[in-house]
Coordinates of C-alpha atoms (C1' of nucleotides) in Angstrom, one line a residue:
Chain A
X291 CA 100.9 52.8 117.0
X292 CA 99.5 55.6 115.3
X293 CA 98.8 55.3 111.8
X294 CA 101.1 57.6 110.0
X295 CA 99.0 59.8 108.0
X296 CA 100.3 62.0 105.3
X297 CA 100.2 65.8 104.9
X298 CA 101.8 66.1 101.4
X299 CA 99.7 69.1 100.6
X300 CA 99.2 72.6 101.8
X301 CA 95.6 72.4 101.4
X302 CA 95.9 68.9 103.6
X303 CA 97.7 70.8 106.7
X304 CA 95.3 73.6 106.2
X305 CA 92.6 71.6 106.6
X306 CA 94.3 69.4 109.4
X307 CA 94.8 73.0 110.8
X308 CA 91.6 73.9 110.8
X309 CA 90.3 71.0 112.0
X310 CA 92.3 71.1 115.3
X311 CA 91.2 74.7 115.7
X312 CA 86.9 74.0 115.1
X313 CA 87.9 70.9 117.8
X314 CA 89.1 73.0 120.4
X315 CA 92.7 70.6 120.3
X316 CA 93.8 74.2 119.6
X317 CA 91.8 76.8 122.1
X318 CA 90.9 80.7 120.7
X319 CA 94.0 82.7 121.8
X320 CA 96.3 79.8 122.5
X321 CA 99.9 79.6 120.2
X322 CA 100.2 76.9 118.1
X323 CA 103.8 74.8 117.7
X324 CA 106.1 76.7 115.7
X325 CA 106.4 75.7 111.7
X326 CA 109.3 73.8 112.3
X327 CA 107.7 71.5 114.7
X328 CA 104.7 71.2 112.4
X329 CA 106.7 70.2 109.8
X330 CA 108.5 67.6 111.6
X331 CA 105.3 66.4 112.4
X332 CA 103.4 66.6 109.2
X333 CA 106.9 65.5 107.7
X334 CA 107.3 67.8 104.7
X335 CA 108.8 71.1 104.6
X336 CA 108.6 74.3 106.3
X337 CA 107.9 76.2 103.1
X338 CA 104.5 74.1 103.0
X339 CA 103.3 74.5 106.8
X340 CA 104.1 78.5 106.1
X341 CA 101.4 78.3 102.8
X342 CA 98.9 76.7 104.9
X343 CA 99.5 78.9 108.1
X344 CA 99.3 81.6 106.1
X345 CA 96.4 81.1 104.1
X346 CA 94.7 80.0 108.0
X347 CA 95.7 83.6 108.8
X348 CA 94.7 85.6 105.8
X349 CA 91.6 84.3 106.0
X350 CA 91.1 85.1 110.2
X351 CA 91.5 81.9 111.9
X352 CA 95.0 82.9 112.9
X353 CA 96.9 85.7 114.0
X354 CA 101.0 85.6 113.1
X355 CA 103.4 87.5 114.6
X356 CA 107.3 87.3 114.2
X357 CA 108.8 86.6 117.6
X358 CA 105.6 85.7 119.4
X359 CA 104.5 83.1 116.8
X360 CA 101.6 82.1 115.7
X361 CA 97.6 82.1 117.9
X362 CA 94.6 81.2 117.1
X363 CA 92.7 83.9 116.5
X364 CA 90.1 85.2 119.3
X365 CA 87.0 86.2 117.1
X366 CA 87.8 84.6 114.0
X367 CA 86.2 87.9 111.7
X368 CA 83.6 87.5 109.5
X369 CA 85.4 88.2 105.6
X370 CA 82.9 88.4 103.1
X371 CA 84.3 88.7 99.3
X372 CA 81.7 91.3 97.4
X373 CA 82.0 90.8 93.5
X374 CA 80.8 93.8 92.1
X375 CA 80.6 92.7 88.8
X376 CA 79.5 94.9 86.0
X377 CA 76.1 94.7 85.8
X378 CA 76.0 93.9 81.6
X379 CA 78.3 90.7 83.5
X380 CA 75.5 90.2 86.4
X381 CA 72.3 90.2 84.0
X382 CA 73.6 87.8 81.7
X383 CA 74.5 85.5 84.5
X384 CA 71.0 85.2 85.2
X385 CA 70.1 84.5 81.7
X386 CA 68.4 88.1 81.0
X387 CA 69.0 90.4 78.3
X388 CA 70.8 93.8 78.6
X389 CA 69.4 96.9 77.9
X390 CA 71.2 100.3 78.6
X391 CA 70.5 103.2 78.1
X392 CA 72.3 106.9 78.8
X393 CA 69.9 109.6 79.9
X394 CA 72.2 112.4 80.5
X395 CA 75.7 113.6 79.7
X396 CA 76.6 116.8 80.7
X397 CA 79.7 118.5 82.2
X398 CA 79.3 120.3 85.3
X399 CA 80.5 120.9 88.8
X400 CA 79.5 117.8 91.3
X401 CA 77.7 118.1 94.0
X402 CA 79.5 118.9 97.3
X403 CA 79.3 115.4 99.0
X404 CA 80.6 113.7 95.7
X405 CA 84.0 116.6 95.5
X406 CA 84.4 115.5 99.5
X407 CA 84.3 112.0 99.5
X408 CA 86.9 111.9 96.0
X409 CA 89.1 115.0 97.3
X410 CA 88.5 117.1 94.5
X411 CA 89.6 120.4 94.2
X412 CA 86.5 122.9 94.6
X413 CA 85.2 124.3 91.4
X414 CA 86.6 121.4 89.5
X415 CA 84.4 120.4 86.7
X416 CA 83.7 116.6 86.0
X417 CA 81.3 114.9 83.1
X418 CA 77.9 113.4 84.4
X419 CA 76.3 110.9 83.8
X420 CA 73.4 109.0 83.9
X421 CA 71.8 106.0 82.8
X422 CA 69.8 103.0 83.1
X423 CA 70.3 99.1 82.9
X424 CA 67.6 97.0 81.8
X425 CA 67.2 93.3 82.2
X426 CA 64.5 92.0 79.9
X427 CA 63.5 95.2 79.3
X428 CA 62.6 96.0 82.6
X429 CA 64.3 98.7 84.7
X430 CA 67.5 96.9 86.6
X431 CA 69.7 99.8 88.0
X432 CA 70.3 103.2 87.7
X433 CA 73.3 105.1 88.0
X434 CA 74.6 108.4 88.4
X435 CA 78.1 108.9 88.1
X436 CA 81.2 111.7 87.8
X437 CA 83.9 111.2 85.8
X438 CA 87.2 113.2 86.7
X439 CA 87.8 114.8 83.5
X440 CA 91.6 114.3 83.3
X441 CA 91.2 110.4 83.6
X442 CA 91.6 111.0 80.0
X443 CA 93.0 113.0 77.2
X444 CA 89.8 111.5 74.9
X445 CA 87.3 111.5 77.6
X446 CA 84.6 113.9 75.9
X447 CA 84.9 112.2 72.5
X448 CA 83.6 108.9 73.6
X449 CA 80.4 108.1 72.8
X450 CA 78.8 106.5 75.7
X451 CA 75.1 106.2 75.0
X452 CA 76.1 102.9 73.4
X453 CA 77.9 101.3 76.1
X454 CA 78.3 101.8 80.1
X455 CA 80.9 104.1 80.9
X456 CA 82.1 101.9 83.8
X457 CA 83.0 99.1 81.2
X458 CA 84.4 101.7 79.3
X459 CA 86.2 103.1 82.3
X460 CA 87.5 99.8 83.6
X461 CA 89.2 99.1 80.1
X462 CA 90.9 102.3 79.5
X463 CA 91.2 103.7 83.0
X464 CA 93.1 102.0 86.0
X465 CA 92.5 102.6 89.3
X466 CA 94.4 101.3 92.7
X467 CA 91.4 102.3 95.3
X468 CA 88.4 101.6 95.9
X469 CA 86.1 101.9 98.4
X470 CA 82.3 101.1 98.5
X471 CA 79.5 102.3 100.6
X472 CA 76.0 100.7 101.2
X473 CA 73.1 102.1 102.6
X474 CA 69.1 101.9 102.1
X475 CA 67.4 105.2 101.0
X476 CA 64.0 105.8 99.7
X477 CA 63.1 106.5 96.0
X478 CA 64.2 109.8 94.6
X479 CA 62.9 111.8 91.8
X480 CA 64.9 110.6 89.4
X481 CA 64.8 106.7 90.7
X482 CA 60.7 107.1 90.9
X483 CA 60.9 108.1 87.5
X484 CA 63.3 105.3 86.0
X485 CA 62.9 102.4 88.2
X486 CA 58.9 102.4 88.9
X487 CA 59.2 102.9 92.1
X488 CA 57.2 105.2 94.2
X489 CA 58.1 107.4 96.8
X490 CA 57.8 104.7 100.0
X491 CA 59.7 102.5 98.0
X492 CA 62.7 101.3 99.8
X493 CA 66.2 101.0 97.6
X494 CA 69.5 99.8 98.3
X495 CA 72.2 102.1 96.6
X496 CA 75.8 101.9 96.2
X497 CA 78.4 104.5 95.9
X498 CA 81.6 103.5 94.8
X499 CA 84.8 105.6 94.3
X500 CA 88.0 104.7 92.9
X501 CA 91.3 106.8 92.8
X502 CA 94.5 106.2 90.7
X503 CA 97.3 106.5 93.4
X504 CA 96.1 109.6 95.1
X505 CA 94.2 111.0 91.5
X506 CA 90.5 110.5 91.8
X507 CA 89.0 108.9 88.8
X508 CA 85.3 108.2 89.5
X509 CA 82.3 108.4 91.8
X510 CA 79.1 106.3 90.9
X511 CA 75.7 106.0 92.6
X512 CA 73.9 102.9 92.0
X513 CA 69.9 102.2 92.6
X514 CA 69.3 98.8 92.3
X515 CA 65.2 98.0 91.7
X516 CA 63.3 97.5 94.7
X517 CA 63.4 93.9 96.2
X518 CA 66.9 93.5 94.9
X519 CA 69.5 91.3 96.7
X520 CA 73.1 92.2 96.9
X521 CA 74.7 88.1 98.0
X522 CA 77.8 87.2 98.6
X523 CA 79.0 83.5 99.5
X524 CA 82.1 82.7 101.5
X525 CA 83.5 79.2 102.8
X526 CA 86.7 78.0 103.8
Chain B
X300 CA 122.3 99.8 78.1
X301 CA 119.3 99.0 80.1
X302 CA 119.6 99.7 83.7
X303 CA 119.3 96.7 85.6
X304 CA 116.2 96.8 88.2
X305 CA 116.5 94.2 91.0
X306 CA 113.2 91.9 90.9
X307 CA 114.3 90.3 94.2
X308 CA 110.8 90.0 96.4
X309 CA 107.4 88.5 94.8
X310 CA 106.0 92.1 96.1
X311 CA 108.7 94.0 93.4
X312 CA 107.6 91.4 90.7
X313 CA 104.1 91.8 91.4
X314 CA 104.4 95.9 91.4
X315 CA 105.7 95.3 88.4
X316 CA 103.7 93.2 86.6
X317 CA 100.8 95.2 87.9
X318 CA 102.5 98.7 86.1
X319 CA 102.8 96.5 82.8
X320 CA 99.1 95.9 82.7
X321 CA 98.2 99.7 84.1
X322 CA 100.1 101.1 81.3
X323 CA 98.9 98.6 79.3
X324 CA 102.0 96.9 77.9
X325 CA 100.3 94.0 78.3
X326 CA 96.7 94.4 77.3
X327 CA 93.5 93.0 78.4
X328 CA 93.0 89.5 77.0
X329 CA 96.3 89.2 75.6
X330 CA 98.8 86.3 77.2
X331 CA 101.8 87.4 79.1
X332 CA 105.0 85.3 79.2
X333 CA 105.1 82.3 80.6
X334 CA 106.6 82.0 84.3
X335 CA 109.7 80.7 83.2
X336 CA 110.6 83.9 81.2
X337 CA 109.6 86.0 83.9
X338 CA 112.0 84.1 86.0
X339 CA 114.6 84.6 83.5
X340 CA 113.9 88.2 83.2
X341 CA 113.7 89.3 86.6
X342 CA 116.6 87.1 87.6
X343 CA 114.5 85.5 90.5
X344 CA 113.3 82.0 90.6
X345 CA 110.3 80.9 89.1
X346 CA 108.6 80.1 92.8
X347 CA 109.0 84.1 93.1
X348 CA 107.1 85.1 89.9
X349 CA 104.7 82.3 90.8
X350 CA 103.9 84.2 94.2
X351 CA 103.3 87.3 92.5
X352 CA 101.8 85.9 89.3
X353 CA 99.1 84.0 91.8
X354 CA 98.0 86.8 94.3
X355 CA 97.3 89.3 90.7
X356 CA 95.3 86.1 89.6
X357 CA 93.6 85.8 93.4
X358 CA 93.2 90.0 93.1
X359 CA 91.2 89.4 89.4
X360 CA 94.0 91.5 87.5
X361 CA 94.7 88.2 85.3
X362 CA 93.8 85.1 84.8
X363 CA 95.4 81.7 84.6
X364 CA 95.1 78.5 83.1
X365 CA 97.5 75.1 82.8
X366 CA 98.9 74.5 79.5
X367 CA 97.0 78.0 78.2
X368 CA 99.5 80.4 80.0
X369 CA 98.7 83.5 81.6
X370 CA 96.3 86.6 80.3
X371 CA 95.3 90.1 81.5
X372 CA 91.7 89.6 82.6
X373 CA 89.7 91.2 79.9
X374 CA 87.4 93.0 83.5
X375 CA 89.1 93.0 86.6
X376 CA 86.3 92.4 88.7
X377 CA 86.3 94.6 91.8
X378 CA 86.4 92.8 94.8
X379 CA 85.8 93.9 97.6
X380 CA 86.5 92.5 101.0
X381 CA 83.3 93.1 103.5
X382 CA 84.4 92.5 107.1
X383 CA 81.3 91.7 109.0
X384 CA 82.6 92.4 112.6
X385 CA 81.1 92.0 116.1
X386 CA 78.8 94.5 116.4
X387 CA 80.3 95.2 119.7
X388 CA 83.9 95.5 117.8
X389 CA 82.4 98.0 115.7
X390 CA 80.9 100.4 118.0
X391 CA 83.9 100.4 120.8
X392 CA 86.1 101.5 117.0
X393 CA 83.9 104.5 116.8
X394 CA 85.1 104.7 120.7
X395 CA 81.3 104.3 121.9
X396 CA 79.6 102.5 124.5
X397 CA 78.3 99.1 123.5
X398 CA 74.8 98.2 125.4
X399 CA 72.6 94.9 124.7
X400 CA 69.7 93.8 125.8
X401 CA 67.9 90.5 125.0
X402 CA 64.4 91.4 124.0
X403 CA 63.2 87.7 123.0
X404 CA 63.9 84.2 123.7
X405 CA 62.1 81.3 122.5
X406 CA 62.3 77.9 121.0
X407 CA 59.9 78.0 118.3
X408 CA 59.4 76.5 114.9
X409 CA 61.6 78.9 112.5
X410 CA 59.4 80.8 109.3
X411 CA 59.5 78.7 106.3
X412 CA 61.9 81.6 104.7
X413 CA 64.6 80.4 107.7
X414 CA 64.1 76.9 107.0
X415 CA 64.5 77.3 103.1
X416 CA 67.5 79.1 103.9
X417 CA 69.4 77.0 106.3
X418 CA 68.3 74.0 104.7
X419 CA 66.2 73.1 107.9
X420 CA 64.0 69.7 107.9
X421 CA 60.4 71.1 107.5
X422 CA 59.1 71.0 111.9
X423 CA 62.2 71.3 113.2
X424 CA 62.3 73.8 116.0
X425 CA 64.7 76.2 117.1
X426 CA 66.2 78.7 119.7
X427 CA 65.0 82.3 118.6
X428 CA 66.8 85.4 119.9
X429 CA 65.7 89.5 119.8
X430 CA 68.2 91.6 120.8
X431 CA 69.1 95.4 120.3
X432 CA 72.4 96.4 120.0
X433 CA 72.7 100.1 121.6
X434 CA 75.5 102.9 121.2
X435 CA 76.0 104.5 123.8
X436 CA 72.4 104.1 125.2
X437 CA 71.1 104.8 121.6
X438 CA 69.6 101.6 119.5
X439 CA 72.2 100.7 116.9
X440 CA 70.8 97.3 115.4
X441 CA 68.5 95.1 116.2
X442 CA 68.7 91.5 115.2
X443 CA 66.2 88.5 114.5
X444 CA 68.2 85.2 115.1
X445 CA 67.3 81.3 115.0
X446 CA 69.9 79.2 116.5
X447 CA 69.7 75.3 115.5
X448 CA 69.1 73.2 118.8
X449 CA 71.8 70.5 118.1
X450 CA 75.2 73.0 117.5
X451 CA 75.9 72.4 121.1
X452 CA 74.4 70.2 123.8
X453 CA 74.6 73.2 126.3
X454 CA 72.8 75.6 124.2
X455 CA 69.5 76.2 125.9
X456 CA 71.9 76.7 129.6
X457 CA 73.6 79.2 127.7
X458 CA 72.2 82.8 129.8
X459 CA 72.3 85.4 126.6
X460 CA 70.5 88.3 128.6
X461 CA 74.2 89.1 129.2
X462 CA 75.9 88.7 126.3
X463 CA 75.4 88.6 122.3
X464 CA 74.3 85.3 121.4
X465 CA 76.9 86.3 118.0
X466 CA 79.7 86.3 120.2
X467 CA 78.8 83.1 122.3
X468 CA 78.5 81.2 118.6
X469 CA 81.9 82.3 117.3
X470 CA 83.6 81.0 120.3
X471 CA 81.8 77.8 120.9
X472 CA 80.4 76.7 117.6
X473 CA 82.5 76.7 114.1
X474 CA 81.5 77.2 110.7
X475 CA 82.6 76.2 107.5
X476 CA 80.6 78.2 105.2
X477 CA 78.5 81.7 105.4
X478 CA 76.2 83.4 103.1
X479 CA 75.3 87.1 103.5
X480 CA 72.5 88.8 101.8
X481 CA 72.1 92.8 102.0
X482 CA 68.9 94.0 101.4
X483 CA 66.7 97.9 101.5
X484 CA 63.4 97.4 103.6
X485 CA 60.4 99.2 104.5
X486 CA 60.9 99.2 109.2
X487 CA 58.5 97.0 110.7
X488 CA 56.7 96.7 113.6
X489 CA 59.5 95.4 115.3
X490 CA 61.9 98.0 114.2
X491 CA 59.6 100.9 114.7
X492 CA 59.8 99.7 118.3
X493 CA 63.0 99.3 118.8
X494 CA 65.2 101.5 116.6
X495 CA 63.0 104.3 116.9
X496 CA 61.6 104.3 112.9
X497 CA 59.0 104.7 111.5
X498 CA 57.1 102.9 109.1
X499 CA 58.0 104.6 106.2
X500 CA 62.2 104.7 106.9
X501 CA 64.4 102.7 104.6
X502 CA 66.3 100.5 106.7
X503 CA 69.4 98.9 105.6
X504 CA 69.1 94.9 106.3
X505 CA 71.5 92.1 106.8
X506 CA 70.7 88.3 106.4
X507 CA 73.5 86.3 107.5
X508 CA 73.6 82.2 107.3
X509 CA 76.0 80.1 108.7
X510 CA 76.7 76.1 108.1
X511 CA 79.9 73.6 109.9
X512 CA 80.1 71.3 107.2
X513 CA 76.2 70.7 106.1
X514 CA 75.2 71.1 108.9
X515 CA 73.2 74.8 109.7
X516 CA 74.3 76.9 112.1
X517 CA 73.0 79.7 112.4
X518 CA 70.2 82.4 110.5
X519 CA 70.6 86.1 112.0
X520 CA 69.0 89.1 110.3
X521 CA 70.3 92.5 111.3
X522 CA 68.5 95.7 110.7
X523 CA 70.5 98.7 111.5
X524 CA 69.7 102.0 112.5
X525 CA 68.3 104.6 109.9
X526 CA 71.2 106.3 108.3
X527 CA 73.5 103.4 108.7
X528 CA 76.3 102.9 105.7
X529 CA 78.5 99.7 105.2
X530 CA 81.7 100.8 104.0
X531 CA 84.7 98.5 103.0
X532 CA 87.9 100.0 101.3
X533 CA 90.1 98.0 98.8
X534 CA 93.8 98.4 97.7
X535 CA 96.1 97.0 95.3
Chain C
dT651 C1' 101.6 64.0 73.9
dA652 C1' 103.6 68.2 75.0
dG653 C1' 103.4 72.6 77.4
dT654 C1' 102.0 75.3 81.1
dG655 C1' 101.0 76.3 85.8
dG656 C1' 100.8 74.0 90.7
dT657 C1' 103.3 72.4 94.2
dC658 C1' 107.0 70.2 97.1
dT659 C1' 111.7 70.0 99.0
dA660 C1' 115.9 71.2 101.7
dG661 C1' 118.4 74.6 102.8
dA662 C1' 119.6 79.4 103.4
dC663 C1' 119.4 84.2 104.8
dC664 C1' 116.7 88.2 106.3
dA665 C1' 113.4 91.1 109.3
dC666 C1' 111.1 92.0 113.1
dT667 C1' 110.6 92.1 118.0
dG668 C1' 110.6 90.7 122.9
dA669 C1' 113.8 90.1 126.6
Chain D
dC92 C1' 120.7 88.9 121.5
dA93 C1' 117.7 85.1 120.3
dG94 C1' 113.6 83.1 118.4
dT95 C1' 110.0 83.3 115.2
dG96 C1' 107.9 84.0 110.8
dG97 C1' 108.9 85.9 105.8
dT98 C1' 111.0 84.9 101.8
dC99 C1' 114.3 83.2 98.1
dT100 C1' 116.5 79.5 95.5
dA101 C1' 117.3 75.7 92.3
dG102 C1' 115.6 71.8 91.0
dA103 C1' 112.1 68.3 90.7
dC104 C1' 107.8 66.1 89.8
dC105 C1' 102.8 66.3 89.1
dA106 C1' 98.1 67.8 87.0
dC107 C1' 95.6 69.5 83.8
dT108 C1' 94.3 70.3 79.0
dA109 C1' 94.7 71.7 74.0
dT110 C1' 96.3 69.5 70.1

DNA sequence: TAGTGGTCTAGACCACTGA
DNA sequence: CAGTGGTCTAGACCACTAT
């Protein structure tokens, strides 16, 4: 009697899926029939139950284990995809024109809390700098970064008061780590000075470090202008 | 001559292909070849390259079109994944002891910035929730929520002087899409009361909006304690 | 229209893990 | 040891899109 609906697709089963799990046909912490029986049911193969089920699970709705099969998950976690695009990319996106400009380059010994958080050696030396991205002409972002000096052989040659060194760095230096830290801080000397801000002024900055395998490549401090947003969209 | 590697698993494949465009044998923007070579190459069937071929696409390493082939992305956009746990998850991690207490409950017409948010009809009212989050006795976040009246019939029996109005939502109502939007503020009145700031500490804050379908859900903001850092690692 | 990726199938074997 | 998910295969057809 019931009308035989078909689940040719991944994306149809995932959605079916998911649809059973917002209903509560499938509680929070309960298993779920095995692939097998899904797939007699669905009537297609195995192979396309496991890409739904496993898209469900990479994105938190379920949790898979061999043996014990496969639960809904309890607190289905909040995943949140950041872009951090480069900012020349971000600017334009919002149809404003880039400016950028370097205001120092210098090689020197980093300050304690960048060596720590990369793992650098103490007393290593690493090229700084710093500079400023404009949109419209109008102070965007600073930044303040370190650049390992053996990320590589031509490092000091380049001439970066023409164009960012993270674009730079992200075409000529891999990396295989990331991580990124958030937090709000108020206006520093050098962000009074080059984003207008005064000393009240709240500021979200972003420090982001990448390694190569365990070789540290770069640490960079981002100010964003005051007011700015940092928004990231996720569905499923 | 050659020594012959075994490409058996999409993970091998993918290592691989990912070492090819680190050491730039392929190059950004240029096409790699076509599945079917890789196949042919690596001895595997196309399905395996495909796997591997699709999570370096998914991962921003290349890009891939029908009938254009496959290319090295010209910027690998780094994405980062930002898990926005229970705040209750996230203090018990740091092995403290979780405390709430609901400071505010109300139904009350949301703030025009809510309803432009959520997409609200202009008068339409809504449950709002204060709470503070505390580690171990100490105020961790407070948040600022307004909860749509028809996301569950039971909504206004719910008690949330016990628990996290966050945690009651995930269980009991689904969503299909989120936004989050991090932001650097000035504390307010409410936060100089309740996280212990004052007026002129930058505090790091959180806007978080939820939809089933079209549908809103949910508007919470978050304002964490003075000092507070998101961090979120990637890895490829 | 032709070439490329996107997906499905049916079957097989492997890997992990609880009993 | 047995049951479940994880993956591979060889082949097939479909979907999109530049030409």
């Amino acid at each position: 009697m019931n009308e035989q609906t078909d689940f040719n697709t991944w994306q149809t089963i995932e959605a079916e899926v998911l649809r059973r799990i917002r209903t509560r046909t499938w509680k929070p912490g309960e298993p779920i029939p095995k692939e097998t029986d899904l797939a007699q049911e669905f009537g297609c193969a195995r192979t396309t139950v496991n890409r739904a089920l496993r898209k469900l699970a990479q994105d938190g709705f379920l949790e898979r284990k061999r043996r014990l099969g496969t639960r809904v998950a309890l607190h289905p976690v909040g995943k949140t995809v950041l872009e951090v695009s480069i900012i020349r990319q971000e600017i334009e996106e919002k149809n404003g024109t880039y400016g950028y400009r370097l205001v120092q380059s210098k090689v020197a010994q980093p300050p304690n809390t960048v060596n720590f958080g990369l793992g650098l050696k103490d007393g290593a030396r690493a090229l700084n700098l710093q500079a400023v991205h404009l949109m419209d002409g109008l102070p965007y972002a600073i930044e303040d970064r370190w650049v390992c000096l053996d990320v590589a052989d031509d490092l000091l040659t380049v001439d970066f008061s023409k164009h960012s060194a993270n674009e730079w760095l992200l075409e000529n230096v891999p990396y295989t780590k990331a991580q990124l830290a958030i937090s709000s801080v108020q206006a520093g000397k050098l962000q009074q000075e080059y984003l207008n801000a005064d000393a009240a002024t709240p500021l979200l900055q972003l420090d982001r470090s990448t390694w190569n395998g365990d070789q540290p490549v770069t640490f960079v401090s981002l100010w964003y202008h005051s007011g700015y947003r940092l928004i990231s969209q996720s569905s499923s």
